[in-house]
Structures are given as C-alpha cells and as structure tokens.
Amino acid sequence: MNKHASDIKAETIVGGVHSSPRHDSAHKHVSGAAVYIDDMTEPTGTLHAGLGLSTVAHGILKSVDLSAVRAAPGVVAVLTHEDVPGINDISPSYMHDDPVLAAGKVEFHGQPIFCVIAETREQARRAAKLAKIEYEELPADIDIWDLDVSTHRQVVTPLTLKRGDAGAALNSAPRRVKGRMRLGGQDHFYLEGQVSLAVPGEDDEVVVYCSTQGPSETQHMVAHALGVPSNAVTIEVRRMGGGFGGKETQANQCAAIAAIAAKKLKRAVKIRLDRDEDMMATGKRHDFAIDYDVGFDEEGRILAVDYTFALRAGFSADLSGPVGDRALFHCDNAYFFPHVQAKSAPLYTNTVSNTAFRGFGGPQGMVGAERVIDEVAFAIGKDPLDIRKLNFYDAMGVQGERNLTPYHQKVEDCVIQRIVAELEESADYAGRRKAISEFNARSRIVKRGIALTPVKFGISFTKTESNQAGALVHVYSDGSVHMNHGGTEMGQGLHLKVAQVVAEELQIDLDRVKITATTTAKVPNTSPTAASSGADLNGMAAQNAARQIKDRLIAFAAESYQVLREQVTFLPNRVRIGDVEMSFPDLIKKAYMARVQLSAAGFYKTPKIHWDRKAGRGHAFYYYAYGAACSEVSIDTLTGEYVVERTDILHDTGHSLNKAIDIGQVEGGFIQGMGWLTTEELWWDGKGRLRTHAPSTYKIPLASDRPKIFNVALTDWSEAHEPTIHRSKAVGEPPLPLGLSVLHALSDAVASVADHKICPRLDAPATPERVLMAIERLKAAKKE
C-alpha cells in the first residue's frame, strides 16, 4: 500500500559497500557446513577415478601393460590417450603441448599416463598401482640453475623490456655490482585439492562440478577433449577450498578426465587427487634464477639495471610466458630506473609444468628489485630504507620525469612515499633500528634484523581480452534478488563484495540478495578469477546489470505517478516517488504487474589498457595498488633458526568495499608470501622426483609462525585514481610481496655478523639451513 513519506519509519541499508558484513560462508567454513564438491551428494551409480602416474622424468613409453589393472576388483574401465574422443590437449596456450593423458612419451615424473575408473575410489587407486610400464629413459633437465639461457630450449617466445641504453649507462656508472640469486617455487597447498564430478546428460551434454578458477576455460578444454561444442558443456562451482592460481589452468585435466569417462560409461564419475598426487602432478609457482647488473652513483641513486629472469617452466608452456612477462613488469617494484633492460627466459625442464600462483610472477620480479636495492645499500654503506626512498617513482601530482616504467607506462597514482613515511613513523623504524644495533652489539649468539619494504603492484590482465566480465541479476516479484556473475569464490569473499555492490545499487539490505553458484550456463565467456581483478570486473558488471533494472523501475515509477525521473529516489529499502514512498517489494510487485522487465545481463570491460608485446610497450595496467611492511626478526647464529618478532603493515585498498575482508586478505597474503620466502622449499632429486610432496616434507607457515606482534592497517585516505568499483582497489595479490620484508629482515640480521659491510646475498626460501650457510659465509669473508 502507498504511504505518505512522513508515515514511513526511516531505515538504513544493512550490508552495503564500505561496510564490513562477515563473509557469507564464514559460519559454514568453521562449522563444516560449507558444501564443496566432495561433499555433494553423489548421483546413484557414481564411479570414481584414479590416475596412473609416470615413474620416470623423461622417457619413451616402450610398453604399457594394463591387463592386471583391468582385472582388478571393482574396475569398470581403464582410459588412455586413445580414449580421448576429441583433442588430447588441455593446454591454455596455442602450443598444444599439454596432453590429457600421455601419448608415446612422458616428460616429467608424475605425469598421468592412464586413468582407472572403478566402483570406489580406493579400488581405482589400488588398481592403478598394478600397471606394468617399460620406459626407454631419456636425458632429463631438472634444475634451471646450471642451464645456459642463451642455448637451452624455451617453451615460449621470451620477452624483453627496454628503456634507455642500459649497456652504456652501466659502463659509465660510478659504481657497479653484478650478482645472481636463486629464488624457489611454491606449492599452492590449497585445503581442497583438485576435484571434479561429471554428470552425463542427453545427447552430447555433460555437467561438470569442478573446483576451478576459470569456468569458461575449463568448459572449452572439456569440450575440446570430448570433441563437442562448448554449449554442450556446463561447468559449475559454488566455492573452492582455496585456489591461489593453482586452479586457473590446472583444474582442466581432472575435469576433462571425469567428463570423458562419464560420457563413455554413461554414469557420473568423480576424480579427487590426494595430497601426494596433487603435489606431484600439478604445477606450482615458478622458481627463478635472477641475474642482475646494476650501476649507481655515490649517493645510491640507481642509474641503470640489466636483468635476466630465467624461470623453470616445466615440460609445457602453460602460463609460463605471461608469468615471465609479469615478472619483468614488476622488476622495478616501486623504483624508477633511468636505463633498464630486462629479459625473461622460460626454460624447458622435465618437471611438472609450472603455472599461475598468487602474484603471477610479479612477486618474483619484486625480489629482483629488492636484491638490487640491497646490493647498492651495502656497497655504499647506507640503510637499505634510505636507498629505497631515494629511488622511488615520483609521487602522485609531481610533474617530474621519474615516472616511466620499463614498459613505457606512466605511473600517475604513486602514493608509496606517503605509505612508507606513515609506516616508518607508526612502526618506529628509526628507534627500533637503533635498539637492534645496540642489542646486536651485546648479544653474541642471537642477532636481530629489521627491514621495511614497499609494494607497487599493477592491476589488470596483460592479456587484454581477459579484462571483461558479465553478470546476471534477477529481481523476483517479491522483491528478492538473485545475483550471478563470472567470478569464482575461493574463500576470498568475492561473492560477498559483488552482492554488496548490488545491494548498494538497489538500496536494499544485503540479506535480500541471493548469492548463487558460478556457472557457464548463466554467464558465458568468463575470465578466470585471477590477476586481482575479481571484484573490479565482476563488481562493475553486476552494478551495470542492477542499474539497468533500476533505470527501468525509475521510468515505470515516473510514468505511473506522473513525476519527473529526477523525482524518483531509491532510499534504504524503499523508493520515494514525488511525495509518496513505498517499500522496494511493493514497487517491484507493481512493476511486475505492469510487465516491466526485472532481469538484466550486465557487462564491463576495463578501459584504457593496451599492450604490444612485440614492442614491449603499452598501458599494461589500469592502476597500481601500493603497500609497505616493516618486519623484525631474531636469528640464532649457531643453528640458523629464526623467529619473526614483529610485523607492521600499511596497505592501500583504495575506498575499501569491505575492510574486514580486505584486512583478512592482507594478513593472509603476507603470511603466504612469508612462507614462500622462508620455509616452503620444493626439492627434486637427480631423477626428477619431487621429494617434498606432503605436509611431512613441505612446510607451510603455521599459526605459531606468524609474527609475535602483527599490526595490519589500511590507508584511510586513499581512493583509486581511476573510476573503479566505488573507487576501491584490488587486494588479492598485492599483499603477498609484503612478505619480502621478512626475507630482508633476515638478510639484515645475517649482515650484522660482518658489521653490515658485506651483502649477505641470501637466497630464497631462506630456510634455517640457508641462513646458517649465509652466516658462515659472511664470517669467513670477515676474517679475510
């Protein structure tokens, strides 16, 4: 019923943007009620798959005897590459070099050769062990450290970024230092491993419930493997138990295998890898060998840098090309290099094909930048923080010349100076630096170190076509709202943020917006939830859809009540039309009766960005996110063991959509970055066998490894320089490189044993063993 404005009690919207409602599934996560794919009720007759993996790193398949496998209890079928009805390829690149199942040869230890389909998962896995396979072993390249970058096979065309004349500037520089750094990889170690459940439908149709970050890519890969058009394949995912990039392309294989088996046997098929299989058979963060040559003046101002970033690509291209590219994009971090040359080298190895990981090469590039800063600081005897501040890009609003990146994009939104200055004061960097120096002077065994490191992270896919998103919004006749978009939820709160955007646009309480599973049947051609772009892209697409509906409602209300459109105002949970107000559901009911369309498909594409890879130039990123971390550590110089005593973080999320979610992302990103650079060590033996393939041998950070004092804050003054969704900034990947502060605090502590006169050149991960070796190396050098 219509009411006069004065008769309706004022209300406020609950859960709109810039507020902090809890994660929509938080209570389900902690109670175990959240439904993941392995929790779903299985259709009657569901079969289970188990993989048969290669036991050599490189070899020709001389014979594959699967008779014992087929005869094992419960086995219904055994699939090889010959059972792939379409294309035996799941590679995300144009290289077509990543088979569903190995054909004729294997190129890494743990490569899937065949798949057993049985009545139970245990039967399938036991049967897979019965295969008799003979190999003609071939020479295998495992580690990249000793490979010749100039002659060794590269899986894709490398990239070179160049600005100025680095060679000439290096030759004329007053000071010059060369070096090399080993940087380890990282396993995603998501809580939910790779899993897919395929349910066959009529004709060529199949529905795959898959733990994937890229539903559309998985859809296309499954369709290619089945030899059917993409419209026959539906991919659905309500949530993932973590992804971190490991489910951007790596989910394709399990999805394809399950779908092939389901269509062949006309029964639902589920495949779930256990932790060992997952770690052996799926790709990881790329490890790097970073060569650098830096020229600088007596004040520590960097004049020129020449980099080579060699990365272990593995046996196929996967995403190694763009990962290497993004490492180069971030080899400057927050620093201006007047002359720079940077080259990537994605090297072929007989190891699992490495892939996306949170930061996508950006953190590796930043490691190179921070090592260069350390080299300069130790060479001239200054605090590394002073060198950092001396070499920053020009601040936003400064009309200077120190604002051009190695890829020729102007940095127009730089706020790193203010962030570092505020953190330097709030963390009492100067006071603690003095106290640490005094402590180390009197402490013979335990030494302390401190470092404050910055982050400048570019936001956008460098693959231009990926910078688009779709969304679908329905308003039902009772005023409730159904929201669907192309992004995927992996615990990061994306669905909640997008729902907040829709609630804000329609001015209704958040609990009126239903969050639904991502599915290619509703929103097509989705971009992967990656590159920190989930909220930016999908939030804008959902806002666009909601605005279409809102515009129709305004037009309807204005016409019905004979007022101007400007006299129709959406207020919290109600709408004012002239001098009359009514509840949102009442307006919707009237609009439905008048046959107003209450559904809309929204779309958004990021403006301004362009990238010419051949030229090495372009406006690669829409904007930059900034942050800084100050960490303090204590090390035992007799064992190399260490403790993170304190970390202070100040991070820029723009005008945050949800501060609670963003702070959680910053905390988690920092810890994951810290783990990568300290304890998480991947180790392959000489035969290409991954020896760190379980929690017993691969150490992710525990709750007890977190800093004893952990202060995290978001800037309260920043907003995005560009018109992003409500002027917020991405927060998925940028916080991870904040972990560099721990690596450099360890380096600072190690340097104290030689009176800070020698650069420790501490490689990563900086395990206690590596810390101890660096200490002994510096002690020996000090005696010389």
CSV table of C-alpha atoms in Angstrom, one decimal, residues 87-325:
chain,number,residue,atom,x,y,z
A,87,ILE,CA,41.7,-33.4,-28.9
A,88,ASN,CA,44.2,-34.9,-26.4
A,89,ASP,CA,45.2,-31.5,-25.1
A,90,ILE,CA,44.4,-29.2,-22.2
A,91,SER,CA,47.0,-26.5,-22.7
A,92,PRO,CA,45.8,-22.9,-22.1
A,93,SER,CA,48.2,-21.7,-24.8
A,94,TYR,CA,48.3,-22.0,-28.5
A,95,MET,CA,51.2,-24.5,-28.1
A,96,HIS,CA,49.0,-27.6,-27.7
A,97,ASP,CA,51.8,-29.2,-25.7
A,98,ASP,CA,49.9,-30.5,-22.6
A,99,PRO,CA,48.1,-33.8,-23.1
A,100,VAL,CA,45.1,-35.0,-21.1
A,101,LEU,CA,46.9,-38.4,-20.8
A,102,ALA,CA,50.5,-39.0,-22.0
A,103,ALA,CA,50.8,-40.4,-25.5
A,104,GLY,CA,54.0,-42.2,-26.6
A,105,LYS,CA,56.3,-40.4,-24.1
A,106,VAL,CA,56.4,-38.9,-20.7
A,107,GLU,CA,58.1,-35.6,-19.8
A,108,PHE,CA,58.0,-35.5,-16.0
A,109,HIS,CA,57.9,-37.8,-13.0
A,110,GLY,CA,54.2,-38.0,-12.0
A,111,GLN,CA,52.7,-37.3,-15.4
A,112,PRO,CA,49.3,-39.0,-15.8
A,113,ILE,CA,49.5,-41.9,-18.3
A,114,PHE,CA,46.2,-43.7,-17.8
A,115,CYS,CA,43.1,-43.4,-15.6
A,116,VAL,CA,41.3,-46.2,-13.8
A,117,ILE,CA,37.5,-46.0,-13.4
A,118,ALA,CA,36.2,-48.2,-10.6
A,119,GLU,CA,33.2,-48.5,-8.2
A,120,THR,CA,35.1,-46.9,-5.4
A,121,ARG,CA,38.0,-44.5,-5.1
A,122,GLU,CA,40.1,-47.0,-3.1
A,123,GLN,CA,39.6,-49.7,-5.8
A,124,ALA,CA,40.6,-47.2,-8.5
A,125,ARG,CA,43.8,-46.1,-6.7
A,126,ARG,CA,44.8,-49.7,-5.8
A,127,ALA,CA,44.3,-50.9,-9.3
A,128,ALA,CA,46.4,-48.0,-10.8
A,129,LYS,CA,49.4,-49.5,-8.9
A,130,LEU,CA,49.2,-52.7,-10.9
A,131,ALA,CA,50.3,-51.4,-14.2
A,132,LYS,CA,53.5,-52.7,-15.9
A,133,ILE,CA,55.1,-50.0,-17.9
A,134,GLU,CA,58.5,-50.1,-19.6
A,135,TYR,CA,60.3,-46.9,-20.5
A,136,GLU,CA,63.3,-46.0,-22.6
A,137,GLU,CA,64.7,-43.3,-20.4
A,138,LEU,CA,66.0,-40.1,-21.9
A,139,PRO,CA,68.2,-37.4,-20.5
A,140,ALA,CA,66.3,-35.1,-18.2
A,141,ASP,CA,66.8,-31.4,-17.4
A,142,ILE,CA,65.6,-30.8,-13.8
A,143,ASP,CA,67.2,-27.7,-12.3
A,144,ILE,CA,67.5,-24.4,-14.2
A,145,TRP,CA,70.5,-23.1,-12.2
A,146,ASP,CA,73.1,-24.5,-14.5
A,147,LEU,CA,71.2,-24.3,-17.8
A,148,ASP,CA,72.6,-22.0,-20.4
A,149,VAL,CA,69.9,-19.3,-21.0
A,150,SER,CA,71.3,-18.5,-24.4
A,151,THR,CA,71.1,-22.0,-25.8
A,152,HIS,CA,68.6,-24.0,-23.8
A,153,ARG,CA,65.1,-24.7,-25.1
A,154,GLN,CA,62.5,-22.2,-24.1
A,155,VAL,CA,58.8,-23.2,-24.0
A,156,VAL,CA,57.5,-19.8,-25.4
A,157,THR,CA,59.0,-16.7,-27.0
A,158,PRO,CA,60.7,-14.7,-24.3
A,159,LEU,CA,60.0,-11.0,-23.6
A,160,THR,CA,62.5,-8.1,-23.5
A,161,LEU,CA,61.6,-4.8,-21.9
A,162,LYS,CA,63.9,-1.9,-22.7
A,163,ARG,CA,64.0,1.8,-22.0
A,164,GLY,CA,67.1,4.0,-22.5
A,165,ASP,CA,70.6,2.5,-23.0
A,166,ALA,CA,71.3,0.2,-20.1
A,167,GLY,CA,74.6,-1.0,-21.5
A,168,ALA,CA,76.1,2.4,-22.0
A,169,ALA,CA,74.8,3.7,-18.7
A,170,LEU,CA,76.2,0.7,-16.8
A,171,ASN,CA,79.6,1.2,-18.4
A,172,SER,CA,79.7,4.9,-17.4
A,173,ALA,CA,78.2,4.4,-13.9
A,174,PRO,CA,80.5,5.5,-11.0
A,175,ARG,CA,79.7,2.2,-9.2
A,176,ARG,CA,78.6,-1.2,-10.5
A,177,VAL,CA,77.6,-4.5,-9.0
A,178,LYS,CA,76.7,-7.8,-10.6
A,179,GLY,CA,75.2,-10.8,-9.0
A,180,ARG,CA,72.9,-13.8,-9.2
A,181,MET,CA,70.0,-15.0,-7.0
A,182,ARG,CA,68.2,-18.3,-6.6
A,183,LEU,CA,64.5,-18.0,-5.9
A,184,GLY,CA,62.5,-21.0,-5.1
A,185,GLY,CA,59.0,-22.0,-6.2
A,186,GLN,CA,55.9,-22.7,-4.1
A,187,ASP,CA,53.1,-25.2,-3.9
A,188,HIS,CA,49.6,-23.9,-3.7
A,189,PHE,CA,48.7,-26.2,-0.9
A,190,TYR,CA,45.0,-25.3,-1.1
A,191,LEU,CA,42.9,-27.1,1.5
A,192,GLU,CA,40.7,-28.6,-1.2
A,193,GLY,CA,42.7,-30.5,-3.8
A,194,GLN,CA,41.9,-30.9,-7.5
A,195,VAL,CA,38.4,-32.5,-7.8
A,196,SER,CA,35.7,-32.8,-10.4
A,197,LEU,CA,32.3,-34.6,-10.6
A,198,ALA,CA,31.0,-35.1,-14.1
A,199,VAL,CA,27.3,-36.0,-14.7
A,200,PRO,CA,26.4,-37.1,-18.3
A,201,GLY,CA,23.3,-35.6,-19.9
A,202,GLU,CA,21.3,-36.1,-23.0
A,203,ASP,CA,23.0,-36.3,-26.4
A,204,ASP,CA,26.4,-34.7,-26.1
A,205,GLU,CA,25.7,-32.8,-22.9
A,206,VAL,CA,27.6,-33.0,-19.6
A,207,VAL,CA,27.7,-31.0,-16.4
A,208,VAL,CA,30.9,-30.8,-14.5
A,209,TYR,CA,31.1,-29.6,-10.9
A,210,CYS,CA,34.7,-28.5,-10.8
A,211,SER,CA,37.0,-26.7,-8.4
A,212,THR,CA,38.2,-24.2,-11.0
A,213,GLN,CA,39.1,-20.6,-11.1
A,214,GLY,CA,38.4,-20.4,-14.8
A,215,PRO,CA,34.9,-22.0,-15.5
A,216,SER,CA,34.9,-20.9,-19.2
A,217,GLU,CA,38.4,-22.1,-19.9
A,218,THR,CA,37.6,-25.4,-18.2
A,219,GLN,CA,34.4,-25.6,-20.3
A,220,HIS,CA,36.3,-25.1,-23.5
A,221,MET,CA,39.1,-27.6,-22.6
A,222,VAL,CA,36.5,-30.2,-21.7
A,223,ALA,CA,34.6,-29.5,-25.0
A,224,HIS,CA,37.8,-29.9,-27.0
A,225,ALA,CA,38.7,-33.2,-25.2
A,226,LEU,CA,35.2,-34.5,-25.9
A,227,GLY,CA,35.0,-33.2,-29.4
A,228,VAL,CA,31.8,-31.3,-28.8
A,229,PRO,CA,30.9,-27.6,-29.0
A,230,SER,CA,31.2,-25.6,-25.8
A,231,ASN,CA,27.4,-25.2,-25.5
A,232,ALA,CA,27.3,-29.0,-24.6
A,233,VAL,CA,29.4,-28.5,-21.5
A,234,THR,CA,28.3,-26.7,-18.3
A,235,ILE,CA,30.8,-26.0,-15.6
A,236,GLU,CA,29.6,-25.1,-12.1
A,237,VAL,CA,31.4,-24.1,-9.0
A,238,ARG,CA,29.8,-22.7,-5.8
A,239,ARG,CA,33.1,-22.4,-3.9
A,240,MET,CA,36.7,-23.7,-3.8
A,241,GLY,CA,38.7,-24.6,-0.7
A,242,GLY,CA,41.4,-22.3,-1.9
A,243,GLY,CA,42.9,-21.7,-5.3
A,244,PHE,CA,45.8,-19.2,-5.3
A,245,GLY,CA,46.2,-19.6,-9.1
A,246,GLY,CA,46.6,-23.4,-8.8
A,247,LYS,CA,43.1,-23.9,-10.3
A,248,GLU,CA,43.3,-21.4,-13.1
A,249,THR,CA,44.5,-24.0,-15.7
A,250,GLN,CA,45.4,-27.0,-13.6
A,251,ALA,CA,41.7,-27.9,-13.0
A,252,ASN,CA,41.3,-28.7,-16.7
A,253,GLN,CA,42.9,-32.1,-16.6
A,254,CYS,CA,40.7,-33.6,-13.8
A,255,ALA,CA,37.6,-32.0,-15.4
A,256,ALA,CA,38.4,-33.5,-18.8
A,257,ILE,CA,39.1,-36.9,-17.5
A,258,ALA,CA,35.9,-37.1,-15.4
A,259,ALA,CA,33.9,-35.8,-18.4
A,260,ILE,CA,35.4,-38.3,-20.9
A,261,ALA,CA,34.8,-41.2,-18.5
A,262,ALA,CA,31.2,-40.1,-17.7
A,263,LYS,CA,30.2,-39.8,-21.3
A,264,LYS,CA,31.9,-43.1,-22.3
A,265,LEU,CA,30.3,-45.0,-19.4
A,266,LYS,CA,27.0,-43.0,-19.2
A,267,ARG,CA,27.5,-42.8,-15.4
A,268,ALA,CA,28.6,-40.0,-13.1
A,269,VAL,CA,32.3,-40.0,-12.5
A,270,LYS,CA,34.3,-38.2,-9.8
A,271,ILE,CA,38.0,-37.7,-9.5
A,272,ARG,CA,39.8,-36.3,-6.5
A,273,LEU,CA,43.5,-36.3,-6.1
A,274,ASP,CA,45.1,-36.9,-2.8
A,275,ARG,CA,47.8,-34.5,-1.5
A,276,ASP,CA,50.7,-36.5,-2.8
A,277,GLU,CA,49.2,-36.9,-6.3
A,278,ASP,CA,48.2,-33.3,-6.3
A,279,MET,CA,51.7,-32.0,-5.4
A,280,MET,CA,53.4,-34.3,-7.9
A,281,ALA,CA,51.1,-33.9,-10.9
A,282,THR,CA,50.1,-30.2,-10.8
A,283,GLY,CA,52.1,-27.1,-11.4
A,284,LYS,CA,53.5,-24.6,-8.9
A,285,ARG,CA,54.9,-21.1,-8.6
A,286,HIS,CA,57.9,-20.8,-10.9
A,287,ASP,CA,61.3,-20.8,-9.3
A,288,PHE,CA,63.7,-18.3,-10.8
A,289,ALA,CA,67.4,-17.7,-11.4
A,290,ILE,CA,67.8,-13.9,-11.4
A,291,ASP,CA,70.9,-12.3,-12.9
A,292,TYR,CA,71.4,-8.6,-12.3
A,293,ASP,CA,73.8,-5.9,-13.2
A,294,VAL,CA,73.3,-2.5,-11.5
A,295,GLY,CA,75.0,0.8,-12.0
A,296,PHE,CA,74.6,3.6,-9.4
A,297,ASP,CA,76.2,6.8,-8.1
A,298,GLU,CA,77.9,7.5,-4.8
A,299,GLU,CA,74.6,8.6,-3.2
A,300,GLY,CA,72.9,5.3,-4.1
A,301,ARG,CA,70.8,6.6,-6.9
A,302,ILE,CA,70.3,3.8,-9.4
A,303,LEU,CA,71.3,4.8,-12.9
A,304,ALA,CA,70.9,1.5,-14.9
A,305,VAL,CA,69.9,-2.1,-14.4
A,306,ASP,CA,70.2,-5.1,-16.7
A,307,TYR,CA,68.2,-8.2,-15.6
A,308,THR,CA,67.7,-11.8,-16.9
A,309,PHE,CA,64.9,-13.7,-15.2
A,310,ALA,CA,65.2,-17.4,-16.0
A,311,LEU,CA,62.3,-19.4,-14.9
A,312,ARG,CA,61.6,-23.1,-14.6
A,313,ALA,CA,58.7,-23.5,-16.9
A,314,GLY,CA,58.4,-27.3,-16.8
A,315,PHE,CA,57.6,-29.5,-19.7
A,316,SER,CA,55.0,-27.4,-21.4
A,317,ALA,CA,54.1,-23.7,-21.9
A,318,ASP,CA,51.0,-23.5,-19.7
A,319,LEU,CA,51.2,-19.9,-18.4
A,320,SER,CA,55.0,-19.5,-18.2
A,321,GLY,CA,55.0,-16.9,-21.0
A,322,PRO,CA,52.7,-14.4,-19.2
A,323,VAL,CA,54.2,-15.3,-15.8
A,324,GLY,CA,57.7,-14.4,-17.1
A,325,ASP,CA,56.2,-11.2,-18.6
